[in-house]
Amino acid sequence: MSSYHLSASKSIAMMKFLALCFFVMINIPIAEARIRHYKWELKYEYKSPDCYKKLVITINGRTPGPTILAQQNDTVIVEVKNSLLTANTAIHWHGIRQIGTPWFDGTEGFTQCPILPGDTFVYKFVVDRPGTYLYHAHYGMQREDGLFGSIRVALPDGESEPFAYNYDRSIILTDWYHKSTYEQAAGLSSVPFQWVGEPQSLLIQGKGRFDCSAANPPMKADVCNNTNPECSLYSTTVVPGKTYRLRISSLTALSALSFQIEGHNMTVVEADGHYVEPFVVKNLFIYSGETYSVLLYTDQDPARNYWVTTNIVSRNATATTPPGLAVLNYYPNHPRRSPPTIPPSGPMWNDVDSRFNQSVTIRARKGHVYSPPATSDRVIVLLNTQNQPNPHLLKATISQIMTSKLYKNNTNATTSDAIYRLQLNSTVDIVLQNANTMNPNNSETHPWHLHGHDFWVLGYGKGKFDPINDPKKYNLVDPIMKNTVPVHPFGWTAFRFKADNPGVWAFHCHIESHFFMGMGVAFEEGIERVGKLPSSIMGCGETKHLLKP
Amino acid sequence: MSSYHLSASKSIAMMKFLALCFFVMINIPIAEARIRHYKWELKYEYKSPDCYKKLVITINGRTPGPTILAQQNDTVIVEVKNSLLTANTAIHWHGIRQIGTPWFDGTEGFTQCPILPGDTFVYKFVVDRPGTYLYHAHYGMQREDGLFGSIRVALPDGESEPFAYNYDRSIILTDWYHKSTYEQAAGLSSVPFQWVGEPQSLLIQGKGRFDCSAANPPMKADVCNNTNPECSLYSTTVVPGKTYRLRISSLTALSALSFQIEGHNMTVVEADGHYVEPFVVKNLFIYSGETYSVLLYTDQDPARNYWVTTNIVSRNATATTPPGLAVLNYYPNHPRRSPPTIPPSGPMWNDVDSRFNQSVTIRARKGHVYSPPATSDRVIVLLNTQNQPNPHLLKATISQIMTSKLYKNNTNATTSDAIYRLQLNSTVDIVLQNANTMNPNNSETHPWHLHGHDFWVLGYGKGKFDPINDPKKYNLVDPIMKNTVPVHPFGWTAFRFKADNPGVWAFHCHIESHFFMGMGVAFEEGIERVGKLPSSIMGCGETKHLLKP
């Protein structure tokens, strides 16, 4: 489907969201919590995150933006001033459920009008659960311009995590393109279709390395310069013999990743803000929109530094995108001292089984299990496929027009302009069914992100979902709760959630270009229970007429 | 000054414009005129106007956009759909006075909120005078992305021009940059300041020629390709022995131009919609925002084609920007057949006297003189200068922070966030005083454009304006009326206008980067007489609170 269909869909969602109003005001639990106040200015600036100079969106001059630090039940206030010249924006608080404040979810077209250049928009919401979350632009493909950062919510004073650690670090993984998001989006909207292709580099906490000397045709030093200190590799210093909590998250535009630290194991303890029954990995597979905490024990030879690497899996980018590199710096070695080894290579890109196995290994931690409802009121099956609705696209060998259509009820649907109205407090099962891409022998991983809720991950399967037998195998004992979940190549993923958060919520593939092309739907629940809307979110687009004086 | 000051100024202007309302409705004279209805969609698309591929803004797939054809007193309706992804827009109807419809002047921040992505905004205005006008984006630096076109207003049926011609052609001249306007604007806003530099090419009616093979470093053929038919030179076919009215206009971002047709003279007959006492030129000097009609007699050897050329004057771009080329095709020669000659070079870039002389030569045509008021009620002197308000900019050798400050009343002003409240129906004199750039031995040409009015050009001078003696030399006999006028290097320009059009009107240097940096003011007159505002222009930015439900 085209983005225009989605726009129409979004407008309808937005109008429904507005058309309600003025009913019961939901109470927000803020008891004794603190206010965390941030003032941000968004600008286009020239930066060289991987040594190639291009325009990025900065927050107070930085990308990634500042990490939001808060404690459970604090109220976070972020004043966002848009200084992006002629471009609008909106910021989504990824993993924050926005209970009682659905209008501050920051999803342009779903929950708010965009923030216009020159305007300041104030987000105000409660972080009601401890854990690792994210924020990022949720408008067009702006996230890829560098507008993102971490949210770290600690437990209240006096409470402690079910695992011990000495230090805490946040690391965001991204893939990086040299074309602007305007150019990428124009290509996706073009006839013939122009696919964005593989990224030019991978960034670890905003730093990467593109080999300027290998560029063909060559680039001038004022465009690409490998000696620019702006693109020195990310280095994180550790003290030997300690335990580090690394909060690893991915906000890639396209890539599924593997993350590893040379010579070290990692113990996974948190996923999307929920405690995981600990398990040890050498490679952490992570999909766009996911967050994990791993424990790292600095128990290796302290006389040297170690490579931190990330590489693309699920798509074959071995010829196009080098691994992302960073340095684990053992104090007192110099932070810029290269490890004496060749950076270890990660797992094979097409090793689907290992990734599938990690997914099924992730369970709720004992003593921290939230039991799911035993049954659901409704099942929605979404087929993830790519087709060719436009005959002009037939020539494009990698045309990837995404549609997520109703698998059973609505087999004729070819677009995703679907709004699902969910009964408030009903239990809903979603089954994501993967299929092939344009190439019949190929299937990709799609990470799906649900706004406003966490869900119980009931199961993963290979091949076609069997609606009679597969539900019998659902894990109802200790399913992990998440907000983002992958559907593996040619496989299926099932999850359950309570539609208990009045509002309109996006549910979409977190791959930026897939969402841009229409791979997303809206869930609407209990909007008659939403309180009076703040006027700041209104007054744009198709909804403007509601405000006519 | 920074763009933020101007933004604040614009917001105040906008608020004032809104704060009035609901008084006398101005009557629009529409008697028996027709409706001219246009539906436009704006998109980012890849185009190669000078063989280099980049994103441009198209109207219905084209840049320049379609020419609006109308007759005097027609009503033009343009439905503008913004499909620019995350960018807003607004379109100004340059030279159309918008009598009774100041809200449709299309000047973002002055007369309307920007048009949001996905929205359709309907402009509706009367073209009350015959002549040659323009339209273009008036938001950020978007005009330079290719969002512009011509407006040609003919006399009513049965009336005729005071000169005869067989055919009518519109030709827009522009300069062209390979960097996006976002990149240019980010550079202008950077510390240290990054000047936009000279353009990469000059376009004649949207076509130019950048020499891909001379690029250093070399460019790939999918980025720059001189065999791309999209960048074949503009060729206009003429029949020997006829008279052509060429409507030549300039919408350059930076450059002052000379325009010439090999082996042909041109007779200037119209300027900015007003008849000119005819005079003959070999080189037509033209500044951004100006329009001229010239008569071309196709009286040369019809066995060949002739070069049409344009080159930069006032700035030394000889080493950086090649002349723009097009072909005057004498039928029946092939339109793509190159003339047998080397394209003739234009005048020297620093020949100020010739340009000054053309300016003073332009007078109203006998029998078509509108006499100016003999005296004025108010004189405003604006000093055009460039300074260094920011110490970080001291290192930038071509830093050009523009300010237009009050020359007499307000010598301490360093920014242009000025709104001048003019008494309705008063007569106002403006004196533009030029000064040096950052380089004390250099001075540039600034073309100033007034919205909502035509003005009488009273005089041009060299050196410092003498407020006692120079006004005695004003031409009150046959001054041409214009909407855009240059102030020459180290010189001054004086003009007079009646503040008889209720509204808020921009007055600014038409050089895109200068206006972006703050070289502009607002005139406010009789806003209590403005009728009820259309709701479509409202609901943005600082004015949003006025609409709170």
PDB file of N, CA, C and O in Angstrom, chain A residues 4 43-44 46 55 85-88 114 116-117 119 139-140 179 182-183 186 216-218 220 516 535-536 538 540-541 544 548, chain B residues 4 43-44 46 55 85-88 114 116-117 119 139-140 179 182-183 185-186 216-218 220 535-536 538 540-541 544 548:
ATOM      1  N   TYR A   4      -0.096   7.097   1.297  1.00  0.00           N
ATOM      2  CA  TYR A   4      -1.301   7.916   1.329  1.00  0.00           C
ATOM      3  C   TYR A   4      -2.457   7.187   1.996  1.00  0.00           C
ATOM      4  O   TYR A   4      -3.241   7.761   2.720  1.00  0.00           O
ATOM      5  N   LYS A  43      17.479  20.692  16.235  1.00  0.00           N
ATOM      6  CA  LYS A  43      18.053  21.423  15.103  1.00  0.00           C
ATOM      7  C   LYS A  43      18.610  20.460  14.066  1.00  0.00           C
ATOM      8  O   LYS A  43      18.986  19.340  14.403  1.00  0.00           O
ATOM      9  N   TYR A  44      18.670  20.926  12.838  1.00  0.00           N
ATOM     10  CA  TYR A  44      19.501  20.258  11.844  1.00  0.00           C
ATOM     11  C   TYR A  44      20.928  20.767  12.006  1.00  0.00           C
ATOM     12  O   TYR A  44      21.174  21.967  12.017  1.00  0.00           O
ATOM     13  N   TYR A  46      25.248  19.733  10.940  1.00  0.00           N
ATOM     14  CA  TYR A  46      26.199  18.836  10.282  1.00  0.00           C
ATOM     15  C   TYR A  46      26.946  18.030  11.339  1.00  0.00           C
ATOM     16  O   TYR A  46      27.520  18.605  12.268  1.00  0.00           O
ATOM     17  N   LEU A  55      23.718  16.091   7.324  1.00  0.00           N
ATOM     18  CA  LEU A  55      22.792  16.742   8.244  1.00  0.00           C
ATOM     19  C   LEU A  55      22.140  15.702   9.132  1.00  0.00           C
ATOM     20  O   LEU A  55      21.642  14.686   8.649  1.00  0.00           O
ATOM     21  N   LEU A  85      13.657  24.402  11.001  1.00  0.00           N
ATOM     22  CA  LEU A  85      13.462  25.181   9.779  1.00  0.00           C
ATOM     23  C   LEU A  85      12.062  24.991   9.229  1.00  0.00           C
ATOM     24  O   LEU A  85      11.128  25.598   9.743  1.00  0.00           O
ATOM     25  N   THR A  86      11.868  24.147   8.234  1.00  0.00           N
ATOM     26  CA  THR A  86      10.532  23.985   7.648  1.00  0.00           C
ATOM     27  C   THR A  86       9.907  22.633   7.970  1.00  0.00           C
ATOM     28  O   THR A  86       8.826  22.331   7.467  1.00  0.00           O
ATOM     29  N   ALA A  87      10.574  21.815   8.779  1.00  0.00           N
ATOM     30  CA  ALA A  87      10.069  20.468   9.061  1.00  0.00           C
ATOM     31  C   ALA A  87       9.403  20.388  10.432  1.00  0.00           C
ATOM     32  O   ALA A  87       9.875  20.986  11.398  1.00  0.00           O
ATOM     33  N   ASN A  88       8.323  19.655  10.495  1.00  0.00           N
ATOM     34  CA  ASN A  88       7.644  19.372  11.752  1.00  0.00           C
ATOM     35  C   ASN A  88       8.308  18.198  12.449  1.00  0.00           C
ATOM     36  O   ASN A  88       9.191  17.540  11.897  1.00  0.00           O
ATOM     37  N   PRO A 114       1.598  17.321  14.396  1.00  0.00           N
ATOM     38  CA  PRO A 114       3.036  17.525  14.485  1.00  0.00           C
ATOM     39  C   PRO A 114       3.364  18.861  15.148  1.00  0.00           C
ATOM     40  O   PRO A 114       2.547  19.778  15.167  1.00  0.00           O
ATOM     41  N   LEU A 116       5.150  22.212  15.012  1.00  0.00           N
ATOM     42  CA  LEU A 116       5.592  23.047  13.899  1.00  0.00           C
ATOM     43  C   LEU A 116       6.914  23.745  14.215  1.00  0.00           C
ATOM     44  O   LEU A 116       7.238  23.983  15.382  1.00  0.00           O
ATOM     45  N   PRO A 117       7.667  24.097  13.169  1.00  0.00           N
ATOM     46  CA  PRO A 117       8.888  24.876  13.377  1.00  0.00           C
ATOM     47  C   PRO A 117       8.590  26.156  14.159  1.00  0.00           C
ATOM     48  O   PRO A 117       7.604  26.838  13.877  1.00  0.00           O
ATOM     49  N   ASP A 119       7.646  26.208  17.189  1.00  0.00           N
ATOM     50  CA  ASP A 119       6.781  25.884  18.327  1.00  0.00           C
ATOM     51  C   ASP A 119       7.524  25.106  19.403  1.00  0.00           C
ATOM     52  O   ASP A 119       8.510  24.422  19.127  1.00  0.00           O
ATOM     53  N   TYR A 139       7.630  10.453  13.141  1.00  0.00           N
ATOM     54  CA  TYR A 139       7.040  11.298  12.098  1.00  0.00           C
ATOM     55  C   TYR A 139       7.871  11.097  10.842  1.00  0.00           C
ATOM     56  O   TYR A 139       9.087  11.293  10.868  1.00  0.00           O
ATOM     57  N   GLY A 140       7.210  10.721   9.747  1.00  0.00           N
ATOM     58  CA  GLY A 140       7.963  10.438   8.534  1.00  0.00           C
ATOM     59  C   GLY A 140       9.038   9.416   8.866  1.00  0.00           C
ATOM     60  O   GLY A 140       8.804   8.460   9.595  1.00  0.00           O
ATOM     61  N   LYS A 179      22.309   8.948   2.714  1.00  0.00           N
ATOM     62  CA  LYS A 179      21.257   9.752   2.100  1.00  0.00           C
ATOM     63  C   LYS A 179      20.349  10.311   3.197  1.00  0.00           C
ATOM     64  O   LYS A 179      20.139   9.679   4.233  1.00  0.00           O
ATOM     65  N   TYR A 182      14.724  12.463   3.598  1.00  0.00           N
ATOM     66  CA  TYR A 182      13.891  12.971   2.502  1.00  0.00           C
ATOM     67  C   TYR A 182      14.208  12.216   1.209  1.00  0.00           C
ATOM     68  O   TYR A 182      13.312  11.850   0.449  1.00  0.00           O
ATOM     69  N   GLU A 183      15.490  11.984   0.969  1.00  0.00           N
ATOM     70  CA  GLU A 183      15.875  11.258  -0.244  1.00  0.00           C
ATOM     71  C   GLU A 183      15.399   9.810  -0.180  1.00  0.00           C
ATOM     72  O   GLU A 183      14.876   9.271  -1.162  1.00  0.00           O
ATOM     73  N   ALA A 186      11.641   9.816  -0.661  1.00  0.00           N
ATOM     74  CA  ALA A 186      11.270  10.118  -2.046  1.00  0.00           C
ATOM     75  C   ALA A 186      11.498   8.892  -2.926  1.00  0.00           C
ATOM     76  O   ALA A 186      10.707   8.604  -3.823  1.00  0.00           O
ATOM     77  N   ASN A 216      33.849   4.942  -3.618  1.00  0.00           N
ATOM     78  CA  ASN A 216      34.009   5.012  -5.064  1.00  0.00           C
ATOM     79  C   ASN A 216      32.770   5.670  -5.669  1.00  0.00           C
ATOM     80  O   ASN A 216      31.685   5.109  -5.575  1.00  0.00           O
ATOM     81  N   PRO A 217      32.861   6.859  -6.260  1.00  0.00           N
ATOM     82  CA  PRO A 217      34.078   7.658  -6.441  1.00  0.00           C
ATOM     83  C   PRO A 217      34.587   8.206  -5.115  1.00  0.00           C
ATOM     84  O   PRO A 217      33.836   8.251  -4.148  1.00  0.00           O
ATOM     85  N   PRO A 218      35.875   8.609  -5.083  1.00  0.00           N
ATOM     86  CA  PRO A 218      36.453   9.104  -3.828  1.00  0.00           C
ATOM     87  C   PRO A 218      35.709  10.332  -3.307  1.00  0.00           C
ATOM     88  O   PRO A 218      35.047  11.042  -4.066  1.00  0.00           O
ATOM     89  N   LYS A 220      35.826  13.955  -0.956  1.00  0.00           N
ATOM     90  CA  LYS A 220      36.733  14.983  -0.452  1.00  0.00           C
ATOM     91  C   LYS A 220      36.829  14.887   1.063  1.00  0.00           C
ATOM     92  O   LYS A 220      35.897  14.428   1.739  1.00  0.00           O
ATOM     93  N   PHE A 516       6.802   3.278   6.905  1.00  0.00           N
ATOM     94  CA  PHE A 516       6.540   4.366   5.954  1.00  0.00           C
ATOM     95  C   PHE A 516       5.688   3.857   4.791  1.00  0.00           C
ATOM     96  O   PHE A 516       4.808   4.556   4.289  1.00  0.00           O
ATOM     97  N   SER A 535      -5.305  21.108  24.531  1.00  0.00           N
ATOM     98  CA  SER A 535      -5.466  21.785  23.242  1.00  0.00           C
ATOM     99  C   SER A 535      -4.171  21.759  22.449  1.00  0.00           C
ATOM    100  O   SER A 535      -4.178  21.893  21.230  1.00  0.00           O
ATOM    101  N   SER A 536      -3.052  21.533  23.122  1.00  0.00           N
ATOM    102  CA  SER A 536      -1.767  21.592  22.413  1.00  0.00           C
ATOM    103  C   SER A 536      -1.624  20.517  21.354  1.00  0.00           C
ATOM    104  O   SER A 536      -0.840  20.671  20.422  1.00  0.00           O
ATOM    105  N   MET A 538      -3.855  19.589  19.264  1.00  0.00           N
ATOM    106  CA  MET A 538      -4.847  19.715  18.190  1.00  0.00           C
ATOM    107  C   MET A 538      -4.544  20.828  17.214  1.00  0.00           C
ATOM    108  O   MET A 538      -3.639  21.606  17.390  1.00  0.00           O
ATOM    109  N   CYS A 540      -4.373  20.496  13.610  1.00  0.00           N
ATOM    110  CA  CYS A 540      -3.643  20.225  12.381  1.00  0.00           C
ATOM    111  C   CYS A 540      -4.489  19.425  11.413  1.00  0.00           C
ATOM    112  O   CYS A 540      -5.471  18.797  11.785  1.00  0.00           O
ATOM    113  N   GLY A 541      -4.046  19.435  10.178  1.00  0.00           N
ATOM    114  CA  GLY A 541      -4.513  18.511   9.162  1.00  0.00           C
ATOM    115  C   GLY A 541      -6.015  18.350   9.105  1.00  0.00           C
ATOM    116  O   GLY A 541      -6.785  19.294   9.216  1.00  0.00           O
ATOM    117  N   LYS A 544      -8.434  19.815  11.663  1.00  0.00           N
ATOM    118  CA  LYS A 544      -8.468  21.242  11.945  1.00  0.00           C
ATOM    119  C   LYS A 544      -9.901  21.785  11.986  1.00  0.00           C
ATOM    120  O   LYS A 544     -10.203  22.687  12.749  1.00  0.00           O
ATOM    121  N   LYS A 548     -12.729  24.923  14.261  1.00  0.00           N
ATOM    122  CA  LYS A 548     -13.106  26.188  13.626  1.00  0.00           C
ATOM    123  C   LYS A 548     -13.769  27.116  14.634  1.00  0.00           C
ATOM    124  O   LYS A 548     -14.674  26.700  15.347  1.00  0.00           O
TER     125      LYS A 548
ATOM    126  N   TYR B   4      16.089  33.489  14.449  1.00  0.00           N
ATOM    127  CA  TYR B   4      15.140  33.435  15.566  1.00  0.00           C
ATOM    128  C   TYR B   4      14.526  34.789  15.841  1.00  0.00           C
ATOM    129  O   TYR B   4      13.361  34.915  16.159  1.00  0.00           O
ATOM    130  N   LYS B  43       5.408  17.670  -4.276  1.00  0.00           N
ATOM    131  CA  LYS B  43       6.148  16.482  -3.857  1.00  0.00           C
ATOM    132  C   LYS B  43       7.644  16.736  -3.933  1.00  0.00           C
ATOM    133  O   LYS B  43       8.106  17.547  -4.726  1.00  0.00           O
ATOM    134  N   TYR B  44       8.380  15.972  -3.125  1.00  0.00           N
ATOM    135  CA  TYR B  44       9.818  15.856  -3.348  1.00  0.00           C
ATOM    136  C   TYR B  44      10.038  14.785  -4.407  1.00  0.00           C
ATOM    137  O   TYR B  44       9.538  13.667  -4.282  1.00  0.00           O
ATOM    138  N   TYR B  46      13.163  13.250  -7.346  1.00  0.00           N
ATOM    139  CA  TYR B  46      14.510  13.354  -7.920  1.00  0.00           C
ATOM    140  C   TYR B  46      14.408  13.928  -9.331  1.00  0.00           C
ATOM    141  O   TYR B  46      13.665  13.410 -10.163  1.00  0.00           O
ATOM    142  N   LEU B  55      17.085  16.055  -4.978  1.00  0.00           N
ATOM    143  CA  LEU B  55      15.667  16.213  -4.659  1.00  0.00           C
ATOM    144  C   LEU B  55      15.238  17.633  -4.956  1.00  0.00           C
ATOM    145  O   LEU B  55      15.904  18.590  -4.556  1.00  0.00           O
ATOM    146  N   LEU B  85       5.969  15.070   2.723  1.00  0.00           N
ATOM    147  CA  LEU B  85       6.431  14.185   3.805  1.00  0.00           C
ATOM    148  C   LEU B  85       6.339  14.889   5.156  1.00  0.00           C
ATOM    149  O   LEU B  85       5.261  14.971   5.713  1.00  0.00           O
ATOM    150  N   THR B  86       7.436  15.436   5.662  1.00  0.00           N
ATOM    151  CA  THR B  86       7.407  16.067   6.988  1.00  0.00           C
ATOM    152  C   THR B  86       7.569  17.584   6.914  1.00  0.00           C
ATOM    153  O   THR B  86       7.653  18.236   7.954  1.00  0.00           O
ATOM    154  N   ALA B  87       7.622  18.140   5.714  1.00  0.00           N
ATOM    155  CA  ALA B  87       7.870  19.581   5.566  1.00  0.00           C
ATOM    156  C   ALA B  87       6.586  20.334   5.247  1.00  0.00           C
ATOM    157  O   ALA B  87       5.750  19.865   4.477  1.00  0.00           O
ATOM    158  N   ASN B  88       6.457  21.506   5.832  1.00  0.00           N
ATOM    159  CA  ASN B  88       5.350  22.396   5.539  1.00  0.00           C
ATOM    160  C   ASN B  88       5.675  23.235   4.307  1.00  0.00           C
ATOM    161  O   ASN B  88       6.787  23.191   3.789  1.00  0.00           O
ATOM    162  N   PRO B 114       1.798  27.781   8.054  1.00  0.00           N
ATOM    163  CA  PRO B 114       2.239  26.927   6.953  1.00  0.00           C
ATOM    164  C   PRO B 114       1.215  25.831   6.665  1.00  0.00           C
ATOM    165  O   PRO B 114       0.413  25.465   7.520  1.00  0.00           O
ATOM    166  N   LEU B 116       0.419  22.144   6.264  1.00  0.00           N
ATOM    167  CA  LEU B 116       1.038  20.932   6.803  1.00  0.00           C
ATOM    168  C   LEU B 116       1.012  19.788   5.790  1.00  0.00           C
ATOM    169  O   LEU B 116       0.137  19.745   4.917  1.00  0.00           O
ATOM    170  N   PRO B 117       1.952  18.845   5.924  1.00  0.00           N
ATOM    171  CA  PRO B 117       1.920  17.656   5.074  1.00  0.00           C
ATOM    172  C   PRO B 117       0.570  16.956   5.175  1.00  0.00           C
ATOM    173  O   PRO B 117       0.021  16.796   6.272  1.00  0.00           O
ATOM    174  N   ASP B 119      -2.180  18.184   4.126  1.00  0.00           N
ATOM    175  CA  ASP B 119      -3.244  19.185   4.029  1.00  0.00           C
ATOM    176  C   ASP B 119      -3.362  19.747   2.620  1.00  0.00           C
ATOM    177  O   ASP B 119      -2.393  19.762   1.857  1.00  0.00           O
ATOM    178  N   TYR B 139       8.695  30.191   2.385  1.00  0.00           N
ATOM    179  CA  TYR B 139       8.827  29.504   3.679  1.00  0.00           C
ATOM    180  C   TYR B 139      10.229  28.916   3.742  1.00  0.00           C
ATOM    181  O   TYR B 139      10.614  28.163   2.839  1.00  0.00           O
ATOM    182  N   GLY B 140      10.971  29.263   4.784  1.00  0.00           N
ATOM    183  CA  GLY B 140      12.360  28.809   4.849  1.00  0.00           C
ATOM    184  C   GLY B 140      13.052  29.204   3.554  1.00  0.00           C
ATOM    185  O   GLY B 140      12.869  30.314   3.045  1.00  0.00           O
ATOM    186  N   LYS B 179      23.528  21.432  -3.092  1.00  0.00           N
ATOM    187  CA  LYS B 179      23.157  21.125  -1.712  1.00  0.00           C
ATOM    188  C   LYS B 179      21.667  21.403  -1.519  1.00  0.00           C
ATOM    189  O   LYS B 179      21.098  22.295  -2.144  1.00  0.00           O
ATOM    190  N   TYR B 182      17.942  22.483   3.119  1.00  0.00           N
ATOM    191  CA  TYR B 182      18.197  22.184   4.534  1.00  0.00           C
ATOM    192  C   TYR B 182      19.678  22.312   4.847  1.00  0.00           C
ATOM    193  O   TYR B 182      20.070  22.851   5.881  1.00  0.00           O
ATOM    194  N   GLU B 183      20.509  21.802   3.956  1.00  0.00           N
ATOM    195  CA  GLU B 183      21.953  21.898   4.180  1.00  0.00           C
ATOM    196  C   GLU B 183      22.420  23.348   4.120  1.00  0.00           C
ATOM    197  O   GLU B 183      23.211  23.794   4.957  1.00  0.00           O
ATOM    198  N   ALA B 185      20.646  26.029   4.732  1.00  0.00           N
ATOM    199  CA  ALA B 185      20.144  26.769   5.893  1.00  0.00           C
ATOM    200  C   ALA B 185      20.896  26.362   7.157  1.00  0.00           C
ATOM    201  O   ALA B 185      21.207  27.211   8.005  1.00  0.00           O
ATOM    202  N   ALA B 186      21.222  25.064   7.283  1.00  0.00           N
ATOM    203  CA  ALA B 186      21.980  24.621   8.458  1.00  0.00           C
ATOM    204  C   ALA B 186      23.348  25.290   8.483  1.00  0.00           C
ATOM    205  O   ALA B 186      23.835  25.679   9.542  1.00  0.00           O
ATOM    206  N   ASN B 216      35.154  17.388  -9.222  1.00  0.00           N
ATOM    207  CA  ASN B 216      36.299  16.864  -8.469  1.00  0.00           C
ATOM    208  C   ASN B 216      35.906  16.792  -6.996  1.00  0.00           C
ATOM    209  O   ASN B 216      35.667  17.816  -6.383  1.00  0.00           O
ATOM    210  N   PRO B 217      35.827  15.589  -6.392  1.00  0.00           N
ATOM    211  CA  PRO B 217      36.079  14.283  -7.009  1.00  0.00           C
ATOM    212  C   PRO B 217      35.010  13.937  -8.044  1.00  0.00           C
ATOM    213  O   PRO B 217      33.937  14.539  -8.031  1.00  0.00           O
ATOM    214  N   PRO B 218      35.324  12.989  -8.938  1.00  0.00           N
ATOM    215  CA  PRO B 218      34.369  12.621  -9.987  1.00  0.00           C
ATOM    216  C   PRO B 218      33.049  12.109  -9.410  1.00  0.00           C
ATOM    217  O   PRO B 218      32.988  11.637  -8.283  1.00  0.00           O
ATOM    218  N   LYS B 220      29.524   9.671  -9.957  1.00  0.00           N
ATOM    219  CA  LYS B 220      29.009   8.513 -10.674  1.00  0.00           C
ATOM    220  C   LYS B 220      27.944   8.942 -11.675  1.00  0.00           C
ATOM    221  O   LYS B 220      27.266   9.959 -11.488  1.00  0.00           O
ATOM    222  N   SER B 535     -10.662  30.750   8.335  1.00  0.00           N
ATOM    223  CA  SER B 535     -10.093  29.913   9.389  1.00  0.00           C
ATOM    224  C   SER B 535      -8.928  29.091   8.855  1.00  0.00           C
ATOM    225  O   SER B 535      -8.065  28.653   9.614  1.00  0.00           O
ATOM    226  N   SER B 536      -8.867  28.890   7.546  1.00  0.00           N
ATOM    227  CA  SER B 536      -7.815  28.028   6.999  1.00  0.00           C
ATOM    228  C   SER B 536      -6.417  28.578   7.227  1.00  0.00           C
ATOM    229  O   SER B 536      -5.448  27.834   7.217  1.00  0.00           O
ATOM    230  N   MET B 538      -5.290  29.875   9.937  1.00  0.00           N
ATOM    231  CA  MET B 538      -4.967  29.976  11.364  1.00  0.00           C
ATOM    232  C   MET B 538      -4.629  28.639  11.994  1.00  0.00           C
ATOM    233  O   MET B 538      -4.755  27.588  11.404  1.00  0.00           O
ATOM    234  N   CYS B 540      -1.667  27.866  13.917  1.00  0.00           N
ATOM    235  CA  CYS B 540      -0.284  27.404  14.024  1.00  0.00           C
ATOM    236  C   CYS B 540       0.475  28.228  15.021  1.00  0.00           C
ATOM    237  O   CYS B 540       0.085  29.322  15.384  1.00  0.00           O
ATOM    238  N   GLY B 541       1.583  27.671  15.448  1.00  0.00           N
ATOM    239  CA  GLY B 541       2.617  28.390  16.172  1.00  0.00           C
ATOM    240  C   GLY B 541       2.106  29.249  17.306  1.00  0.00           C
ATOM    241  O   GLY B 541       1.220  28.864  18.065  1.00  0.00           O
ATOM    242  N   LYS B 544      -1.581  29.887  18.022  1.00  0.00           N
ATOM    243  CA  LYS B 544      -2.524  28.789  18.250  1.00  0.00           C
ATOM    244  C   LYS B 544      -3.427  29.061  19.453  1.00  0.00           C
ATOM    245  O   LYS B 544      -4.588  28.679  19.455  1.00  0.00           O
ATOM    246  N   LYS B 548      -7.917  28.457  21.100  1.00  0.00           N
ATOM    247  CA  LYS B 548      -8.241  27.435  22.093  1.00  0.00           C
ATOM    248  C   LYS B 548      -9.751  27.286  22.233  1.00  0.00           C
ATOM    249  O   LYS B 548     -10.456  28.276  22.384  1.00  0.00           O
TER     250      LYS B 548
END
